């Protein structure tokens, strides 16, 4: 596990390998609780992004239907990002990101109060993630993926235009967002 104080966590599970392949425990509630991740997951999502540089995000659900997310890539490679959108946070508008891949098996835990997004780094990427609440259209929210105030350093060349949903092309800027998420006293820290 990464920085035990930061609300966003990079999780590097141990793989047990032999000549047949490998085995990895993906999620165990008691193990995660020891590291301060003590939510209950109630929905699993699975996405396929066919073209490389498909960008999904930055998404969240507002209270009372906020979602903690546990994200991993099971095919291909993605750059996964969390942005602090908790009102009053000293790290408000700051982001962290990590490359998740089928090869490395890493997970990113994104708690309520953070916007989430990812870009695929190759064709045919599959991403699965657990959520602590079910999808709620009336609570669905987002921030622009390319908001200059946030300044995410997406691993996309200047000549590449990412593939976006219609919804993601019109998301508001952070400056136009009135956050309903309270700050819990834990500032965002770099991922280890």
PDB file of N, CA, C and O in Angstrom, residues 43-98:
ATOM      1  N   UNK A  43     -21.421  -2.303  -6.156  1.00  0.00           N
ATOM      2  CA  UNK A  43     -21.593  -2.370  -7.605  1.00  0.00           C
ATOM      3  C   UNK A  43     -20.231  -2.548  -8.260  1.00  0.00           C
ATOM      4  O   UNK A  43     -19.259  -1.909  -7.863  1.00  0.00           O
ATOM      5  N   UNK A  44     -20.168  -3.431  -9.252  1.00  0.00           N
ATOM      6  CA  UNK A  44     -18.965  -3.606 -10.068  1.00  0.00           C
ATOM      7  C   UNK A  44     -19.269  -3.128 -11.477  1.00  0.00           C
ATOM      8  O   UNK A  44     -20.312  -3.469 -12.037  1.00  0.00           O
ATOM      9  N   UNK A  45     -18.351  -2.330 -12.046  1.00  0.00           N
ATOM     10  CA  UNK A  45     -18.485  -1.835 -13.416  1.00  0.00           C
ATOM     11  C   UNK A  45     -17.343  -2.373 -14.259  1.00  0.00           C
ATOM     12  O   UNK A  45     -16.247  -2.610 -13.743  1.00  0.00           O
ATOM     13  N   UNK A  46     -17.600  -2.514 -15.550  1.00  0.00           N
ATOM     14  CA  UNK A  46     -16.605  -3.052 -16.485  1.00  0.00           C
ATOM     15  C   UNK A  46     -16.747  -2.263 -17.777  1.00  0.00           C
ATOM     16  O   UNK A  46     -17.833  -2.198 -18.345  1.00  0.00           O
ATOM     17  N   UNK A  47     -15.655  -1.645 -18.236  1.00  0.00           N
ATOM     18  CA  UNK A  47     -15.716  -0.890 -19.493  1.00  0.00           C
ATOM     19  C   UNK A  47     -14.681  -1.420 -20.477  1.00  0.00           C
ATOM     20  O   UNK A  47     -13.613  -1.891 -20.080  1.00  0.00           O
ATOM     21  N   UNK A  48     -15.020  -1.327 -21.746  1.00  0.00           N
ATOM     22  CA  UNK A  48     -14.108  -1.619 -22.843  1.00  0.00           C
ATOM     23  C   UNK A  48     -13.961  -0.336 -23.644  1.00  0.00           C
ATOM     24  O   UNK A  48     -14.959   0.277 -24.029  1.00  0.00           O
ATOM     25  N   UNK A  49     -12.727   0.075 -23.869  1.00  0.00           N
ATOM     26  CA  UNK A  49     -12.439   1.223 -24.722  1.00  0.00           C
ATOM     27  C   UNK A  49     -11.622   0.700 -25.889  1.00  0.00           C
ATOM     28  O   UNK A  49     -10.474   0.279 -25.705  1.00  0.00           O
ATOM     29  N   UNK A  50     -12.213   0.704 -27.086  1.00  0.00           N
ATOM     30  CA  UNK A  50     -11.560   0.096 -28.244  1.00  0.00           C
ATOM     31  C   UNK A  50     -10.389   0.935 -28.757  1.00  0.00           C
ATOM     32  O   UNK A  50      -9.276   0.436 -28.859  1.00  0.00           O
ATOM     33  N   UNK A  51     -10.574   2.228 -29.084  1.00  0.00           N
ATOM     34  CA  UNK A  51      -9.415   2.970 -29.595  1.00  0.00           C
ATOM     35  C   UNK A  51      -8.510   3.478 -28.471  1.00  0.00           C
ATOM     36  O   UNK A  51      -8.979   3.844 -27.388  1.00  0.00           O
ATOM     37  N   UNK A  52      -7.212   3.490 -28.736  1.00  0.00           N
ATOM     38  CA  UNK A  52      -6.265   4.112 -27.815  1.00  0.00           C
ATOM     39  C   UNK A  52      -6.624   5.587 -27.665  1.00  0.00           C
ATOM     40  O   UNK A  52      -7.207   6.192 -28.562  1.00  0.00           O
ATOM     41  N   UNK A  53      -6.291   6.144 -26.533  1.00  0.00           N
ATOM     42  CA  UNK A  53      -6.536   7.545 -26.188  1.00  0.00           C
ATOM     43  C   UNK A  53      -8.024   7.876 -26.082  1.00  0.00           C
ATOM     44  O   UNK A  53      -8.448   8.984 -26.361  1.00  0.00           O
ATOM     45  N   UNK A  54      -8.793   6.870 -25.641  1.00  0.00           N
ATOM     46  CA  UNK A  54     -10.159   7.125 -25.190  1.00  0.00           C
ATOM     47  C   UNK A  54     -10.033   7.684 -23.778  1.00  0.00           C
ATOM     48  O   UNK A  54      -9.340   7.107 -22.943  1.00  0.00           O
ATOM     49  N   UNK A  55     -10.684   8.820 -23.534  1.00  0.00           N
ATOM     50  CA  UNK A  55     -10.590   9.462 -22.228  1.00  0.00           C
ATOM     51  C   UNK A  55     -11.974   9.489 -21.598  1.00  0.00           C
ATOM     52  O   UNK A  55     -12.931   9.953 -22.216  1.00  0.00           O
ATOM     53  N   UNK A  56     -12.064   8.968 -20.389  1.00  0.00           N
ATOM     54  CA  UNK A  56     -13.333   8.928 -19.646  1.00  0.00           C
ATOM     55  C   UNK A  56     -13.133   9.718 -18.358  1.00  0.00           C
ATOM     56  O   UNK A  56     -12.302   9.381 -17.533  1.00  0.00           O
ATOM     57  N   UNK A  57     -13.904  10.782 -18.191  1.00  0.00           N
ATOM     58  CA  UNK A  57     -13.784  11.555 -16.966  1.00  0.00           C
ATOM     59  C   UNK A  57     -13.740  13.041 -17.230  1.00  0.00           C
ATOM     60  O   UNK A  57     -13.757  13.458 -18.380  1.00  0.00           O
ATOM     61  N   UNK A  58     -13.707  13.744 -16.197  1.00  0.00           N
ATOM     62  CA  UNK A  58     -13.521  13.451 -14.780  1.00  0.00           C
ATOM     63  C   UNK A  58     -14.905  13.325 -14.121  1.00  0.00           C
ATOM     64  O   UNK A  58     -15.680  14.282 -14.170  1.00  0.00           O
ATOM     65  N   UNK A  59     -15.203  12.214 -13.507  1.00  0.00           N
ATOM     66  CA  UNK A  59     -16.551  11.912 -13.017  1.00  0.00           C
ATOM     67  C   UNK A  59     -16.589  11.733 -11.496  1.00  0.00           C
ATOM     68  O   UNK A  59     -15.598  11.368 -10.877  1.00  0.00           O
ATOM     69  N   UNK A  60     -17.785  11.937 -10.945  1.00  0.00           N
ATOM     70  CA  UNK A  60     -18.053  11.687  -9.523  1.00  0.00           C
ATOM     71  C   UNK A  60     -19.567  11.654  -9.349  1.00  0.00           C
ATOM     72  O   UNK A  60     -20.319  12.009 -10.263  1.00  0.00           O
ATOM     73  N   UNK A  61     -20.000  11.212  -8.179  1.00  0.00           N
ATOM     74  CA  UNK A  61     -21.398  11.325  -7.770  1.00  0.00           C
ATOM     75  C   UNK A  61     -21.448  12.169  -6.506  1.00  0.00           C
ATOM     76  O   UNK A  61     -20.621  12.012  -5.609  1.00  0.00           O
ATOM     77  N   UNK A  62     -22.439  13.078  -6.458  1.00  0.00           N
ATOM     78  CA  UNK A  62     -22.582  13.980  -5.323  1.00  0.00           C
ATOM     79  C   UNK A  62     -23.312  13.298  -4.161  1.00  0.00           C
ATOM     80  O   UNK A  62     -24.041  12.324  -4.358  1.00  0.00           O
ATOM     81  N   UNK A  63     -23.115  13.829  -2.943  1.00  0.00           N
ATOM     82  CA  UNK A  63     -23.839  13.314  -1.779  1.00  0.00           C
ATOM     83  C   UNK A  63     -25.341  13.493  -1.975  1.00  0.00           C
ATOM     84  O   UNK A  63     -25.750  14.421  -2.663  1.00  0.00           O
ATOM     85  N   UNK A  64     -26.127  12.620  -1.445  1.00  0.00           N
ATOM     86  CA  UNK A  64     -25.763  11.520  -0.549  1.00  0.00           C
ATOM     87  C   UNK A  64     -25.398  10.233  -1.286  1.00  0.00           C
ATOM     88  O   UNK A  64     -25.314   9.171  -0.664  1.00  0.00           O
ATOM     89  N   UNK A  65     -25.183  10.295  -2.582  1.00  0.00           N
ATOM     90  CA  UNK A  65     -24.904   9.097  -3.385  1.00  0.00           C
ATOM     91  C   UNK A  65     -23.455   9.024  -3.859  1.00  0.00           C
ATOM     92  O   UNK A  65     -23.151   8.436  -4.888  1.00  0.00           O
ATOM     93  N   UNK A  66     -22.530   9.629  -3.097  1.00  0.00           N
ATOM     94  CA  UNK A  66     -21.117   9.588  -3.458  1.00  0.00           C
ATOM     95  C   UNK A  66     -20.608   8.160  -3.579  1.00  0.00           C
ATOM     96  O   UNK A  66     -21.164   7.235  -2.982  1.00  0.00           O
ATOM     97  N   UNK A  67     -19.552   8.000  -4.354  1.00  0.00           N
ATOM     98  CA  UNK A  67     -18.991   6.668  -4.590  1.00  0.00           C
ATOM     99  C   UNK A  67     -17.491   6.632  -4.294  1.00  0.00           C
ATOM    100  O   UNK A  67     -16.726   7.410  -4.859  1.00  0.00           O
ATOM    101  N   UNK A  68     -17.087   5.713  -3.423  1.00  0.00           N
ATOM    102  CA  UNK A  68     -15.693   5.305  -3.346  1.00  0.00           C
ATOM    103  C   UNK A  68     -15.500   4.345  -4.518  1.00  0.00           C
ATOM    104  O   UNK A  68     -16.407   3.576  -4.847  1.00  0.00           O
ATOM    105  N   UNK A  69     -14.308   4.372  -5.135  1.00  0.00           N
ATOM    106  CA  UNK A  69     -14.044   3.489  -6.272  1.00  0.00           C
ATOM    107  C   UNK A  69     -12.714   2.771  -6.081  1.00  0.00           C
ATOM    108  O   UNK A  69     -11.747   3.354  -5.598  1.00  0.00           O
ATOM    109  N   UNK A  70     -12.683   1.525  -6.494  1.00  0.00           N
ATOM    110  CA  UNK A  70     -11.455   0.729  -6.535  1.00  0.00           C
ATOM    111  C   UNK A  70     -11.289   0.289  -7.981  1.00  0.00           C
ATOM    112  O   UNK A  70     -12.055  -0.527  -8.481  1.00  0.00           O
ATOM    113  N   UNK A  71     -10.287   0.862  -8.657  1.00  0.00           N
ATOM    114  CA  UNK A  71     -10.144   0.747 -10.115  1.00  0.00           C
ATOM    115  C   UNK A  71      -8.936  -0.110 -10.466  1.00  0.00           C
ATOM    116  O   UNK A  71      -7.872   0.030  -9.852  1.00  0.00           O
ATOM    117  N   UNK A  72      -9.102  -0.967 -11.480  1.00  0.00           N
ATOM    118  CA  UNK A  72      -7.953  -1.692 -12.031  1.00  0.00           C
ATOM    119  C   UNK A  72      -8.176  -1.972 -13.504  1.00  0.00           C
ATOM    120  O   UNK A  72      -9.307  -2.025 -13.984  1.00  0.00           O
ATOM    121  N   UNK A  73      -7.088  -2.111 -14.220  1.00  0.00           N
ATOM    122  CA  UNK A  73      -7.115  -2.386 -15.657  1.00  0.00           C
ATOM    123  C   UNK A  73      -6.798  -3.864 -15.844  1.00  0.00           C
ATOM    124  O   UNK A  73      -5.762  -4.343 -15.378  1.00  0.00           O
ATOM    125  N   UNK A  74      -7.689  -4.586 -16.524  1.00  0.00           N
ATOM    126  CA  UNK A  74      -7.479  -6.023 -16.686  1.00  0.00           C
ATOM    127  C   UNK A  74      -7.039  -6.401 -18.104  1.00  0.00           C
ATOM    128  O   UNK A  74      -6.717  -7.556 -18.358  1.00  0.00           O
ATOM    129  N   UNK A  75      -7.010  -5.413 -19.001  1.00  0.00           N
ATOM    130  CA  UNK A  75      -6.507  -5.635 -20.355  1.00  0.00           C
ATOM    131  C   UNK A  75      -5.954  -4.316 -20.878  1.00  0.00           C
ATOM    132  O   UNK A  75      -6.659  -3.312 -20.871  1.00  0.00           O
ATOM    133  N   UNK A  76      -4.704  -4.301 -21.286  1.00  0.00           N
ATOM    134  CA  UNK A  76      -4.095  -3.085 -21.801  1.00  0.00           C
ATOM    135  C   UNK A  76      -3.487  -2.237 -20.705  1.00  0.00           C
ATOM    136  O   UNK A  76      -3.113  -2.727 -19.641  1.00  0.00           O
ATOM    137  N   UNK A  77      -3.423  -0.903 -20.974  1.00  0.00           N
ATOM    138  CA  UNK A  77      -2.818   0.054 -20.040  1.00  0.00           C
ATOM    139  C   UNK A  77      -3.638   1.332 -20.042  1.00  0.00           C
ATOM    140  O   UNK A  77      -4.075   1.796 -21.093  1.00  0.00           O
ATOM    141  N   UNK A  78      -3.792   1.929 -18.852  1.00  0.00           N
ATOM    142  CA  UNK A  78      -4.473   3.219 -18.722  1.00  0.00           C
ATOM    143  C   UNK A  78      -3.649   4.127 -17.815  1.00  0.00           C
ATOM    144  O   UNK A  78      -2.828   3.651 -17.026  1.00  0.00           O
ATOM    145  N   UNK A  79      -3.883   5.426 -17.952  1.00  0.00           N
ATOM    146  CA  UNK A  79      -3.384   6.396 -16.984  1.00  0.00           C
ATOM    147  C   UNK A  79      -4.603   6.842 -16.202  1.00  0.00           C
ATOM    148  O   UNK A  79      -5.539   7.437 -16.759  1.00  0.00           O
ATOM    149  N   UNK A  80      -4.629   6.530 -14.904  1.00  0.00           N
ATOM    150  CA  UNK A  80      -5.790   6.746 -14.046  1.00  0.00           C
ATOM    151  C   UNK A  80      -5.515   7.928 -13.124  1.00  0.00           C
ATOM    152  O   UNK A  80      -4.414   8.054 -12.575  1.00  0.00           O
ATOM    153  N   UNK A  81      -6.523   8.797 -12.939  1.00  0.00           N
ATOM    154  CA  UNK A  81      -6.337  10.074 -12.256  1.00  0.00           C
ATOM    155  C   UNK A  81      -7.439  10.300 -11.218  1.00  0.00           C
ATOM    156  O   UNK A  81      -8.595   9.952 -11.441  1.00  0.00           O
ATOM    157  N   UNK A  82      -7.045  10.917 -10.099  1.00  0.00           N
ATOM    158  CA  UNK A  82      -7.988  11.389  -9.077  1.00  0.00           C
ATOM    159  C   UNK A  82      -7.694  12.857  -8.803  1.00  0.00           C
ATOM    160  O   UNK A  82      -6.525  13.239  -8.653  1.00  0.00           O
ATOM    161  N   UNK A  83      -8.752  13.681  -8.734  1.00  0.00           N
ATOM    162  CA  UNK A  83      -8.624  15.116  -8.484  1.00  0.00           C
ATOM    163  C   UNK A  83      -9.383  15.458  -7.207  1.00  0.00           C
ATOM    164  O   UNK A  83     -10.556  15.115  -7.056  1.00  0.00           O
ATOM    165  N   UNK A  84      -8.720  16.149  -6.294  1.00  0.00           N
ATOM    166  CA  UNK A  84      -9.329  16.560  -5.030  1.00  0.00           C
ATOM    167  C   UNK A  84     -10.358  17.660  -5.285  1.00  0.00           C
ATOM    168  O   UNK A  84     -10.025  18.737  -5.777  1.00  0.00           O
ATOM    169  N   UNK A  85     -11.629  17.385  -4.961  1.00  0.00           N
ATOM    170  CA  UNK A  85     -12.695  18.383  -5.119  1.00  0.00           C
ATOM    171  C   UNK A  85     -13.438  18.598  -3.793  1.00  0.00           C
ATOM    172  O   UNK A  85     -14.608  18.957  -3.779  1.00  0.00           O
ATOM    173  N   UNK A  86     -12.719  18.430  -2.674  1.00  0.00           N
ATOM    174  CA  UNK A  86     -13.317  18.614  -1.355  1.00  0.00           C
ATOM    175  C   UNK A  86     -13.179  20.077  -0.934  1.00  0.00           C
ATOM    176  O   UNK A  86     -12.067  20.607  -0.850  1.00  0.00           O
ATOM    177  N   UNK A  87     -14.298  20.711  -0.670  1.00  0.00           N
ATOM    178  CA  UNK A  87     -14.315  22.131  -0.274  1.00  0.00           C
ATOM    179  C   UNK A  87     -13.475  22.341   0.985  1.00  0.00           C
ATOM    180  O   UNK A  87     -13.628  21.628   1.971  1.00  0.00           O
ATOM    181  N   UNK A  88     -12.584  23.329   0.921  1.00  0.00           N
ATOM    182  CA  UNK A  88     -11.737  23.650   2.062  1.00  0.00           C
ATOM    183  C   UNK A  88     -10.455  22.844   2.134  1.00  0.00           C
ATOM    184  O   UNK A  88      -9.628  23.073   3.012  1.00  0.00           O
ATOM    185  N   UNK A  89     -10.263  21.916   1.232  1.00  0.00           N
ATOM    186  CA  UNK A  89      -9.039  21.109   1.255  1.00  0.00           C
ATOM    187  C   UNK A  89      -7.843  21.962   0.819  1.00  0.00           C
ATOM    188  O   UNK A  89      -7.936  22.698  -0.163  1.00  0.00           O
ATOM    189  N   UNK A  90      -6.709  21.844   1.515  1.00  0.00           N
ATOM    190  CA  UNK A  90      -5.514  22.574   1.068  1.00  0.00           C
ATOM    191  C   UNK A  90      -4.972  22.042  -0.260  1.00  0.00           C
ATOM    192  O   UNK A  90      -4.156  22.697  -0.894  1.00  0.00           O
ATOM    193  N   UNK A  91      -5.450  20.866  -0.682  1.00  0.00           N
ATOM    194  CA  UNK A  91      -5.017  20.293  -1.962  1.00  0.00           C
ATOM    195  C   UNK A  91      -6.159  20.307  -2.987  1.00  0.00           C
ATOM    196  O   UNK A  91      -6.130  19.567  -3.968  1.00  0.00           O
ATOM    197  N   UNK A  92      -7.143  21.186  -2.759  1.00  0.00           N
ATOM    198  CA  UNK A  92      -8.276  21.312  -3.679  1.00  0.00           C
ATOM    199  C   UNK A  92      -7.771  21.596  -5.102  1.00  0.00           C
ATOM    200  O   UNK A  92      -6.934  22.469  -5.318  1.00  0.00           O
ATOM    201  N   UNK A  93      -8.274  20.835  -6.064  1.00  0.00           N
ATOM    202  CA  UNK A  93      -7.892  21.018  -7.458  1.00  0.00           C
ATOM    203  C   UNK A  93      -6.597  20.327  -7.842  1.00  0.00           C
ATOM    204  O   UNK A  93      -6.227  20.336  -9.016  1.00  0.00           O
ATOM    205  N   UNK A  94      -5.912  19.721  -6.880  1.00  0.00           N
ATOM    206  CA  UNK A  94      -4.691  18.988  -7.205  1.00  0.00           C
ATOM    207  C   UNK A  94      -5.030  17.550  -7.581  1.00  0.00           C
ATOM    208  O   UNK A  94      -6.083  17.027  -7.206  1.00  0.00           O
ATOM    209  N   UNK A  95      -4.125  16.924  -8.314  1.00  0.00           N
ATOM    210  CA  UNK A  95      -4.394  15.590  -8.828  1.00  0.00           C
ATOM    211  C   UNK A  95      -3.204  14.661  -8.582  1.00  0.00           C
ATOM    212  O   UNK A  95      -2.088  15.107  -8.372  1.00  0.00           O
ATOM    213  N   UNK A  96      -3.503  13.371  -8.619  1.00  0.00           N
ATOM    214  CA  UNK A  96      -2.492  12.317  -8.648  1.00  0.00           C
ATOM    215  C   UNK A  96      -2.915  11.329  -9.731  1.00  0.00           C
ATOM    216  O   UNK A  96      -4.095  11.217 -10.063  1.00  0.00           O
ATOM    217  N   UNK A  97      -1.932  10.645 -10.285  1.00  0.00           N
ATOM    218  CA  UNK A  97      -2.231   9.662 -11.316  1.00  0.00           C
ATOM    219  C   UNK A  97      -1.215   8.553 -11.340  1.00  0.00           C
ATOM    220  O   UNK A  97      -0.087   8.715 -10.852  1.00  0.00           O
ATOM    221  N   UNK A  98      -1.618   7.417 -11.914  1.00  0.00           N
ATOM    222  CA  UNK A  98      -0.730   6.258 -12.023  1.00  0.00           C
ATOM    223  C   UNK A  98      -1.122   5.446 -13.241  1.00  0.00           C
ATOM    224  O   UNK A  98      -2.291   5.430 -13.643  1.00  0.00           O
TER     225      UNK A  98
END
